[in-house]
Each structure stands twice: as C-alpha cells, then as structure tokens.
Amino acid sequence: MKKITFLLIAIILSLQNISGFAYNNITATVENSQNIDSFNMTINNGEIGVTTINQQSYVVSKCRSFAFEPTIYDEIIESHFPKELYIDIGDYFYTRELSYDYPYIPATWKYNVNPKIKLYNKNFELEKIANLGETAFPRNIWYENDMYYCSYYQFYKKSSDTYVPANASDIYYGQIDTKYLITVASKDFENWNIIDSENIGLYSTKPYNNRVIENDKVKLKGNQVSFKNNNIFQNILYENNLYNNIITKVGNLFLSVNSENDLLLSIDNIYFINIVLPEDASNFLKNLNNGLANILYIYEYNDNIKIQLGTYDDLKSKLVITQEDLIQNLNLISKSPYIKLNNNILGFSEPPVIENDRTLVPMRFLFEQMGADVNWNEETQTATATVPIDTNRQMRTFSNEKEKSVTFSIDDTTATVNGETATMDVPARLVNDKTMVPLRFLSENLGYNVEWDETTNTAIITTE
C-alpha cells in the first residue's frame, strides 16, 4: 500500500462520499519499549524530538511537553528556543517556556520556577515578558485576530467555605485544593484581560478554553464547531451527553479523550474513530483525570501511528495503530453527513451512513432530540416513534393537530404512518447494534421539514 502520511490527511477529505455502513473502531497494540524510533534527540539545554514525515522534518516533542503540536523543524529557530514552544507571528516569536511542562505538578511546586510567556523580535532578542502573576502557570498560547492569548493554571486553597488564591509558598509545599484554567488576551502584550475562568479541579490537565483550533475542514472552540465555509459557531450535542476534550491536533487530525476515557481520533470533533485499548493502556488513561499520567505526543513511524504515553518523568509506553486501519476508517466517516436539529449539530456515536442517496441516522438519539417517544419490539425488530401533540401550539393556532406516529421494521421498506401504510425508499438497518433510520422519511412524517445544505454537507431539520 502506498504510504499516505497522517499529517496530510487532507487528501482523504477530498474523497467521494462512500455508500455503505461505517465502522469506527481501531484496535491499538502497546509497545512497552521506550525507544524513540526515528527521533533525533538534540540536546541544547533542552530535549527536542524530530522525525521526518513525507520528506519534511517535524518537531514532535520538546521537553516532554504534553499536548505538543508538531511544527516544521527549523534548526536555527530551535537552537534559540530549545526549551520554549514558539509561534511565528510575522514580526515576532511568541513563546512559552516548557522547561518543566509536566501533568498536574506545576513548575513552581516542584522546582520553584515560574514559567514565562515572552515576545522576541526576529533577531531573537527578548522584547517583552508578560506579567501574569508569580503563581500563574502558562499552559497554552495562541495568536488570533491580532490578539495574544494565553491559558494558564491558577492554584487555590480552601479557606473556610471559599477558595482563595494560593501563594508561591502554598504551591511549593502542596497546600492547594483546586485550580482554575484562566484565559487572558492582550493587544500589546502588556495589558491582559481575563476572558474566561473555569474551576477544573486539582488534577485536570485540560489545556485551554476559549481557544479556536482548526484544520482544513472545521474550526473548533470547546464543543462548538464552525464549518470553514460559513464561519458560524454551532453547539455540538453529543449522544449520551459525553464531553469531549481535545488533547492535541496533528495535521488535520484531532486527538481527544471523552468523559468515559475513550481515546478518539477525528477530523471534525463530531464523528470519531475510537481507539480500542488493551487493558493496561485503559488503566493508564483512567489516570488522566487524576493528573498521574498523560498523552505526550503523537507521531508517524514507518506504516504506523504512535501515541506516546508518559508520567511526570518517565516515558512509559506507546499505543500503535496502523496507517492502513486509520485510512480505511477515515475513508468511511470523512464524508458522513451532518445533522442539525434545534440549532445543535448532533454528535452521533455511530456516524450517519448513505444508502441509495438516502441518509440513515441512529434512531434513538435523533428521536430523543425530537421529543418523540420510541417503543421497540425486540422479537419483531419493529419500532414505533410517536410525537405527542403540542398543546401550546394547538391552542395558539386553533389547529386540530393530532398525535403523529410512524411504525417500521428492520430491513423492511413498508411502514405505517398515522395508521396508513406507506413505503420508504430505503428500510431501517442495524449497524453496529444501532438502529439506523431514513432521516427524511421519518422526520417529515413526524412533522418536521428537512433541508439540505450542500456547502456543509448538512441536513437541517426544522419544525413545520
């Protein structure tokens, strides 16, 4: 198979829509070796991991910083910033110190060092150091719309029934009870304004909030998505109310962990490829929420994708998935249509599929969001969806609106709509134990309109 680098997954985004049923699991193996494969470790008062992808050198790790986003390797720049993450913003380099960038334990606690964010000119001369406070622990930086942004941890201790900011001594001796993730912004690198503040708990390693990250397909901000060609952010409503926390972006891929400690890959943060983990790796990921472990970086080696796991000071093991598995799964979900209902993009756990130009979507989550009641007969593989009468609208419009219902069976195009027999273009299907139903037929017969937005590949469901 011809090698396709995962940093250039944009190739896959241009593939044609694939009819058929998606599956979205990849089984990972664990490599317990601490070997660094094709990395060239450059020691210049810092530790830099460089690998070659598609004949281009990338820095994929630095000072074992977790959530490190790979950058094209530039020997001159790296020689000046061996311990700093840098962003080239034209006339300046915007940097964040990485010297002791470990999960949970802040530099001020373990080493009594306060990491800084800085601004250098193109001659690598230091111009400014931001003053965020002696106990601020910068976690992430970005530059957007001529504004400097930084998310940092601020530690607090309990005092009576409230939290008060911890000082350097409190942090050094571990006398802290929680931490906030605070996002600040500045136009001049001197005057910083707080734009977000969230109590994330003492052990969380959440890297940022309010930051827009993007690939060739979408822009993301938290659990909101904006498709590149409309630039309007919309909420993503995930099935089972799972919260998805993006760890890092590599090329066009987002690597994330959800609230059930599932490790996921995605190109849109809406539909996911689930990395099925061996038990020892699953136990490792459970420690993500208590700060004892982290995912350090992700990189390509030969025909595999490797995800480096680690703790404070040790590289522990790697998760290994094959590029062939990844590409096959991306091919199947990359063009799955999106569903918008009640101004939310629905994040189905099983992506919609196309059969004979008809969109099939997971039944239960769709009907829940429509407010429909669903009765399922396991013996006959038959479902009945019922939308109760909207009494408020009935009174307001003086309508004779009646309860609407649709009954259908798996693999059968004959349905019953409000007591009358009707024929569907395609039947409901079972896909990975999910009942997938034809979206337009059921939505319209339950009192909804379905419109199609070709530019974003989205079916928009609205009430009549």
mmCIF file of N, CA and C in Angstrom, residues 12-89:
data_model
loop_
_atom_site.group_PDB
_atom_site.id
_atom_site.type_symbol
_atom_site.label_atom_id
_atom_site.label_comp_id
_atom_site.label_asym_id
_atom_site.label_seq_id
_atom_site.Cartn_x
_atom_site.Cartn_y
_atom_site.Cartn_z
ATOM 1 N N ILE A 12 -7.525 12.762 2.227
ATOM 2 C CA ILE A 12 -8.697 11.938 2.479
ATOM 3 C C ILE A 12 -9.963 12.775 2.464
ATOM 4 N N LEU A 13 -9.869 14.032 2.883
ATOM 5 C CA LEU A 13 -11.056 14.865 2.961
ATOM 6 C C LEU A 13 -11.649 15.128 1.585
ATOM 7 N N SER A 14 -10.867 14.911 0.550
ATOM 8 C CA SER A 14 -11.372 15.183 -0.789
ATOM 9 C C SER A 14 -12.003 13.956 -1.432
ATOM 10 N N LEU A 15 -12.017 12.828 -0.720
ATOM 11 C CA LEU A 15 -12.565 11.606 -1.296
ATOM 12 C C LEU A 15 -14.071 11.720 -1.496
ATOM 13 N N GLN A 16 -14.585 10.952 -2.419
ATOM 14 C CA GLN A 16 -16.013 10.969 -2.701
ATOM 15 C C GLN A 16 -16.782 10.284 -1.592
ATOM 16 N N ASN A 17 -18.079 10.625 -1.492
ATOM 17 C CA ASN A 17 -18.949 10.018 -0.493
ATOM 18 C C ASN A 17 -18.982 8.515 -0.697
ATOM 19 N N ILE A 18 -18.928 7.797 0.384
ATOM 20 C CA ILE A 18 -18.863 6.351 0.308
ATOM 21 C C ILE A 18 -20.168 5.767 0.801
ATOM 22 N N SER A 19 -20.870 5.054 -0.047
ATOM 23 C CA SER A 19 -22.064 4.364 0.393
ATOM 24 C C SER A 19 -21.636 3.133 1.167
ATOM 25 N N GLY A 20 -22.483 2.729 2.102
ATOM 26 C CA GLY A 20 -22.150 1.572 2.910
ATOM 27 C C GLY A 20 -22.174 1.939 4.357
ATOM 28 N N PHE A 21 -21.866 0.996 5.206
ATOM 29 C CA PHE A 21 -22.039 1.180 6.627
ATOM 30 C C PHE A 21 -20.692 1.380 7.305
ATOM 31 N N ALA A 22 -20.611 2.469 8.074
ATOM 32 C CA ALA A 22 -19.351 2.830 8.716
ATOM 33 C C ALA A 22 -19.075 1.956 9.922
ATOM 34 N N TYR A 23 -17.827 1.674 10.131
ATOM 35 C CA TYR A 23 -17.411 1.148 11.418
ATOM 36 C C TYR A 23 -16.293 2.061 11.866
ATOM 37 N N ASN A 24 -16.189 2.313 13.154
ATOM 38 C CA ASN A 24 -15.281 3.365 13.582
ATOM 39 C C ASN A 24 -14.454 2.964 14.792
ATOM 40 N N ASN A 25 -13.958 1.741 14.787
ATOM 41 C CA ASN A 25 -13.058 1.274 15.838
ATOM 42 C C ASN A 25 -11.726 0.851 15.239
ATOM 43 N N ILE A 26 -10.651 1.213 15.911
ATOM 44 C CA ILE A 26 -9.315 0.736 15.565
ATOM 45 C C ILE A 26 -8.717 0.112 16.814
ATOM 46 N N THR A 27 -8.199 -1.076 16.685
ATOM 47 C CA THR A 27 -7.571 -1.739 17.828
ATOM 48 C C THR A 27 -6.093 -1.372 17.882
ATOM 49 N N ALA A 28 -5.663 -0.875 19.027
ATOM 50 C CA ALA A 28 -4.264 -0.484 19.215
ATOM 51 C C ALA A 28 -3.504 -1.591 19.929
ATOM 52 N N THR A 29 -2.252 -1.677 19.634
ATOM 53 C CA THR A 29 -1.360 -2.534 20.403
ATOM 54 C C THR A 29 -0.473 -1.651 21.277
ATOM 55 N N VAL A 30 0.140 -2.243 22.284
ATOM 56 C CA VAL A 30 1.001 -1.488 23.194
ATOM 57 C C VAL A 30 2.443 -1.894 22.964
ATOM 58 N N GLU A 31 3.277 -0.891 22.775
ATOM 59 C CA GLU A 31 4.718 -1.111 22.641
ATOM 60 C C GLU A 31 5.373 -0.617 23.920
ATOM 61 N N ASN A 32 5.879 -1.532 24.716
ATOM 62 C CA ASN A 32 6.411 -1.165 26.030
ATOM 63 C C ASN A 32 7.817 -0.596 25.974
ATOM 64 N N SER A 33 8.411 -0.656 24.808
ATOM 65 C CA SER A 33 9.754 -0.103 24.662
ATOM 66 C C SER A 33 9.736 1.410 24.801
ATOM 67 N N GLN A 34 10.807 1.967 25.361
ATOM 68 C CA GLN A 34 10.957 3.413 25.437
ATOM 69 C C GLN A 34 11.818 3.942 24.294
ATOM 70 N N ASN A 35 12.083 3.079 23.298
ATOM 71 C CA ASN A 35 12.858 3.531 22.143
ATOM 72 C C ASN A 35 12.142 4.685 21.456
ATOM 73 N N ILE A 36 12.920 5.573 20.888
ATOM 74 C CA ILE A 36 12.334 6.782 20.304
ATOM 75 C C ILE A 36 12.305 6.728 18.781
ATOM 76 N N ASP A 37 12.400 5.500 18.229
ATOM 77 C CA ASP A 37 12.222 5.301 16.794
ATOM 78 C C ASP A 37 13.109 6.244 15.993
ATOM 79 N N SER A 38 12.505 7.019 15.100
ATOM 80 C CA SER A 38 13.295 7.834 14.173
ATOM 81 C C SER A 38 13.625 9.212 14.728
ATOM 82 N N PHE A 39 13.355 9.432 16.013
ATOM 83 C CA PHE A 39 13.651 10.742 16.581
ATOM 84 C C PHE A 39 15.149 11.015 16.607
ATOM 85 N N ASN A 40 15.497 12.269 16.307
ATOM 86 C CA ASN A 40 16.849 12.741 16.547
ATOM 87 C C ASN A 40 16.779 13.624 17.782
ATOM 88 N N MET A 41 17.326 13.185 18.881
ATOM 89 C CA MET A 41 17.217 13.946 20.120
ATOM 90 C C MET A 41 18.369 14.945 20.186
ATOM 91 N N THR A 42 18.021 16.212 20.084
ATOM 92 C CA THR A 42 19.012 17.272 20.104
ATOM 93 C C THR A 42 19.077 17.875 21.495
ATOM 94 N N ILE A 43 20.190 17.802 22.139
ATOM 95 C CA ILE A 43 20.332 18.354 23.478
ATOM 96 C C ILE A 43 21.075 19.682 23.379
ATOM 97 N N ASN A 44 20.357 20.743 23.633
ATOM 98 C CA ASN A 44 20.947 22.071 23.649
ATOM 99 C C ASN A 44 20.266 22.820 24.781
ATOM 100 N N ASN A 45 20.589 22.366 26.000
ATOM 101 C CA ASN A 45 19.869 22.824 27.181
ATOM 102 C C ASN A 45 18.376 22.496 27.067
ATOM 103 N N GLY A 46 18.064 21.494 26.295
ATOM 104 C CA GLY A 46 16.680 21.079 26.123
ATOM 105 C C GLY A 46 16.629 19.790 25.345
ATOM 106 N N GLU A 47 15.462 19.163 25.331
ATOM 107 C CA GLU A 47 15.291 17.877 24.676
ATOM 108 C C GLU A 47 14.274 18.036 23.555
ATOM 109 N N ILE A 48 14.710 17.820 22.318
ATOM 110 C CA ILE A 48 13.853 18.018 21.162
ATOM 111 C C ILE A 48 13.756 16.715 20.386
ATOM 112 N N GLY A 49 12.530 16.313 20.063
ATOM 113 C CA GLY A 49 12.322 15.107 19.273
ATOM 114 C C GLY A 49 11.929 15.473 17.864
ATOM 115 N N VAL A 50 12.727 15.021 16.885
ATOM 116 C CA VAL A 50 12.487 15.367 15.485
ATOM 117 C C VAL A 50 12.306 14.090 14.688
ATOM 118 N N THR A 51 11.308 14.077 13.819
ATOM 119 C CA THR A 51 11.122 12.937 12.926
ATOM 120 C C THR A 51 10.824 13.453 11.528
ATOM 121 N N THR A 52 11.081 12.626 10.524
ATOM 122 C CA THR A 52 10.865 13.013 9.134
ATOM 123 C C THR A 52 9.567 12.400 8.635
ATOM 124 N N ILE A 53 8.682 13.246 8.107
ATOM 125 C CA ILE A 53 7.400 12.809 7.575
ATOM 126 C C ILE A 53 7.245 13.399 6.193
ATOM 127 N N ASN A 54 7.067 12.518 5.212
ATOM 128 C CA ASN A 54 6.895 12.963 3.828
ATOM 129 C C ASN A 54 8.037 13.878 3.401
ATOM 130 N N GLN A 55 9.265 13.486 3.755
ATOM 131 C CA GLN A 55 10.489 14.204 3.408
ATOM 132 C C GLN A 55 10.551 15.602 4.020
ATOM 133 N N GLN A 56 9.799 15.809 5.086
ATOM 134 C CA GLN A 56 9.820 17.070 5.815
ATOM 135 C C GLN A 56 10.062 16.773 7.288
ATOM 136 N N SER A 57 11.004 17.489 7.906
ATOM 137 C CA SER A 57 11.310 17.262 9.319
ATOM 138 C C SER A 57 10.360 18.053 10.207
ATOM 139 N N TYR A 58 9.831 17.364 11.224
ATOM 140 C CA TYR A 58 8.917 17.980 12.190
ATOM 141 C C TYR A 58 9.434 17.787 13.600
ATOM 142 N N VAL A 59 9.255 18.818 14.417
ATOM 143 C CA VAL A 59 9.482 18.666 15.853
ATOM 144 C C VAL A 59 8.187 18.118 16.436
ATOM 145 N N VAL A 60 8.265 16.925 17.025
ATOM 146 C CA VAL A 60 7.055 16.293 17.555
ATOM 147 C C VAL A 60 7.067 16.189 19.079
ATOM 148 N N SER A 61 8.172 16.548 19.694
ATOM 149 C CA SER A 61 8.192 16.622 21.155
ATOM 150 C C SER A 61 9.289 17.580 21.579
ATOM 151 N N LYS A 62 9.045 18.216 22.712
ATOM 152 C CA LYS A 62 10.033 19.140 23.247
ATOM 153 C C LYS A 62 9.855 19.194 24.755
ATOM 154 N N CYS A 63 10.923 18.884 25.486
ATOM 155 C CA CYS A 63 10.872 18.873 26.946
ATOM 156 C C CYS A 63 9.722 18.004 27.459
ATOM 157 N N ARG A 64 9.369 16.996 26.674
ATOM 158 C CA ARG A 64 8.272 16.097 27.035
ATOM 159 C C ARG A 64 6.988 16.859 27.353
ATOM 160 N N SER A 65 6.793 17.931 26.653
ATOM 161 C CA SER A 65 5.570 18.707 26.830
ATOM 162 C C SER A 65 4.389 17.897 26.333
ATOM 163 N N PHE A 66 3.353 17.779 27.152
ATOM 164 C CA PHE A 66 2.171 17.082 26.695
ATOM 165 C C PHE A 66 1.303 18.033 25.894
ATOM 166 N N ALA A 67 0.474 17.481 25.008
ATOM 167 C CA ALA A 67 -0.347 18.254 24.078
ATOM 168 C C ALA A 67 0.520 19.113 23.169
ATOM 169 N N PHE A 68 1.693 18.599 22.805
ATOM 170 C CA PHE A 68 2.588 19.350 21.938
ATOM 171 C C PHE A 68 2.105 19.239 20.499
ATOM 172 N N GLU A 69 1.995 20.369 19.826
ATOM 173 C CA GLU A 69 1.550 20.376 18.442
ATOM 174 C C GLU A 69 2.760 20.435 17.509
ATOM 175 N N PRO A 70 2.955 19.431 16.657
ATOM 176 C CA PRO A 70 4.136 19.371 15.804
ATOM 177 C C PRO A 70 4.304 20.619 14.942
ATOM 178 N N THR A 71 5.555 21.024 14.788
ATOM 179 C CA THR A 71 5.894 22.169 13.952
ATOM 180 C C THR A 71 7.023 21.769 13.016
ATOM 181 N N ILE A 72 7.091 22.430 11.873
ATOM 182 C CA ILE A 72 8.180 22.148 10.937
ATOM 183 C C ILE A 72 9.511 22.502 11.589
ATOM 184 N N TYR A 73 10.459 21.602 11.474
ATOM 185 C CA TYR A 73 11.750 21.778 12.134
ATOM 186 C C TYR A 73 12.589 22.840 11.420
ATOM 187 N N ASP A 74 13.050 23.805 12.191
ATOM 188 C CA ASP A 74 13.961 24.832 11.700
ATOM 189 C C ASP A 74 15.136 24.865 12.672
ATOM 190 N N GLU A 75 16.297 24.441 12.192
ATOM 191 C CA GLU A 75 17.450 24.268 13.079
ATOM 192 C C GLU A 75 17.839 25.571 13.771
ATOM 193 N N ILE A 76 17.802 26.679 13.047
ATOM 194 C CA ILE A 76 18.211 27.960 13.641
ATOM 195 C C ILE A 76 17.234 28.378 14.737
ATOM 196 N N ILE A 77 15.931 28.314 14.413
ATOM 197 C CA ILE A 77 14.936 28.715 15.410
ATOM 198 C C ILE A 77 15.007 27.808 16.636
ATOM 199 N N GLU A 78 15.105 26.500 16.417
ATOM 200 C CA GLU A 78 15.129 25.565 17.548
ATOM 201 C C GLU A 78 16.366 25.771 18.418
ATOM 202 N N SER A 79 17.473 26.195 17.805
ATOM 203 C CA SER A 79 18.672 26.428 18.611
ATOM 204 C C SER A 79 18.487 27.594 19.571
ATOM 205 N N HIS A 80 17.573 28.511 19.224
ATOM 206 C CA HIS A 80 17.289 29.649 20.102
ATOM 207 C C HIS A 80 16.187 29.334 21.107
ATOM 208 N N PHE A 81 15.310 28.387 20.762
ATOM 209 C CA PHE A 81 14.182 28.075 21.642
ATOM 210 C C PHE A 81 14.132 26.591 21.990
ATOM 211 N N PRO A 82 15.221 26.031 22.549
ATOM 212 C CA PRO A 82 15.216 24.597 22.855
ATOM 213 C C PRO A 82 14.273 24.228 23.991
ATOM 214 N N LYS A 83 13.915 25.202 24.828
ATOM 215 C CA LYS A 83 13.020 24.930 25.958
ATOM 216 C C LYS A 83 11.736 25.755 25.879
ATOM 217 N N GLU A 84 11.417 26.235 24.693
ATOM 218 C CA GLU A 84 10.226 27.068 24.555
ATOM 219 C C GLU A 84 9.402 26.636 23.350
ATOM 220 N N LEU A 85 8.097 26.599 23.540
ATOM 221 C CA LEU A 85 7.185 26.472 22.425
ATOM 222 C C LEU A 85 7.072 27.838 21.766
ATOM 223 N N TYR A 86 7.193 27.901 20.454
ATOM 224 C CA TYR A 86 7.151 29.211 19.803
ATOM 225 C C TYR A 86 6.080 29.247 18.719
ATOM 226 N N ILE A 87 5.551 30.446 18.502
ATOM 227 C CA ILE A 87 4.624 30.721 17.408
ATOM 228 C C ILE A 87 5.218 31.865 16.603
ATOM 229 N N ASP A 88 5.394 31.628 15.326
ATOM 230 C CA ASP A 88 5.909 32.671 14.439
ATOM 231 C C ASP A 88 4.723 33.515 13.981
ATOM 232 N N ILE A 89 4.684 34.776 14.425
ATOM 233 C CA ILE A 89 3.536 35.623 14.102
ATOM 234 C C ILE A 89 3.932 36.791 13.201
#
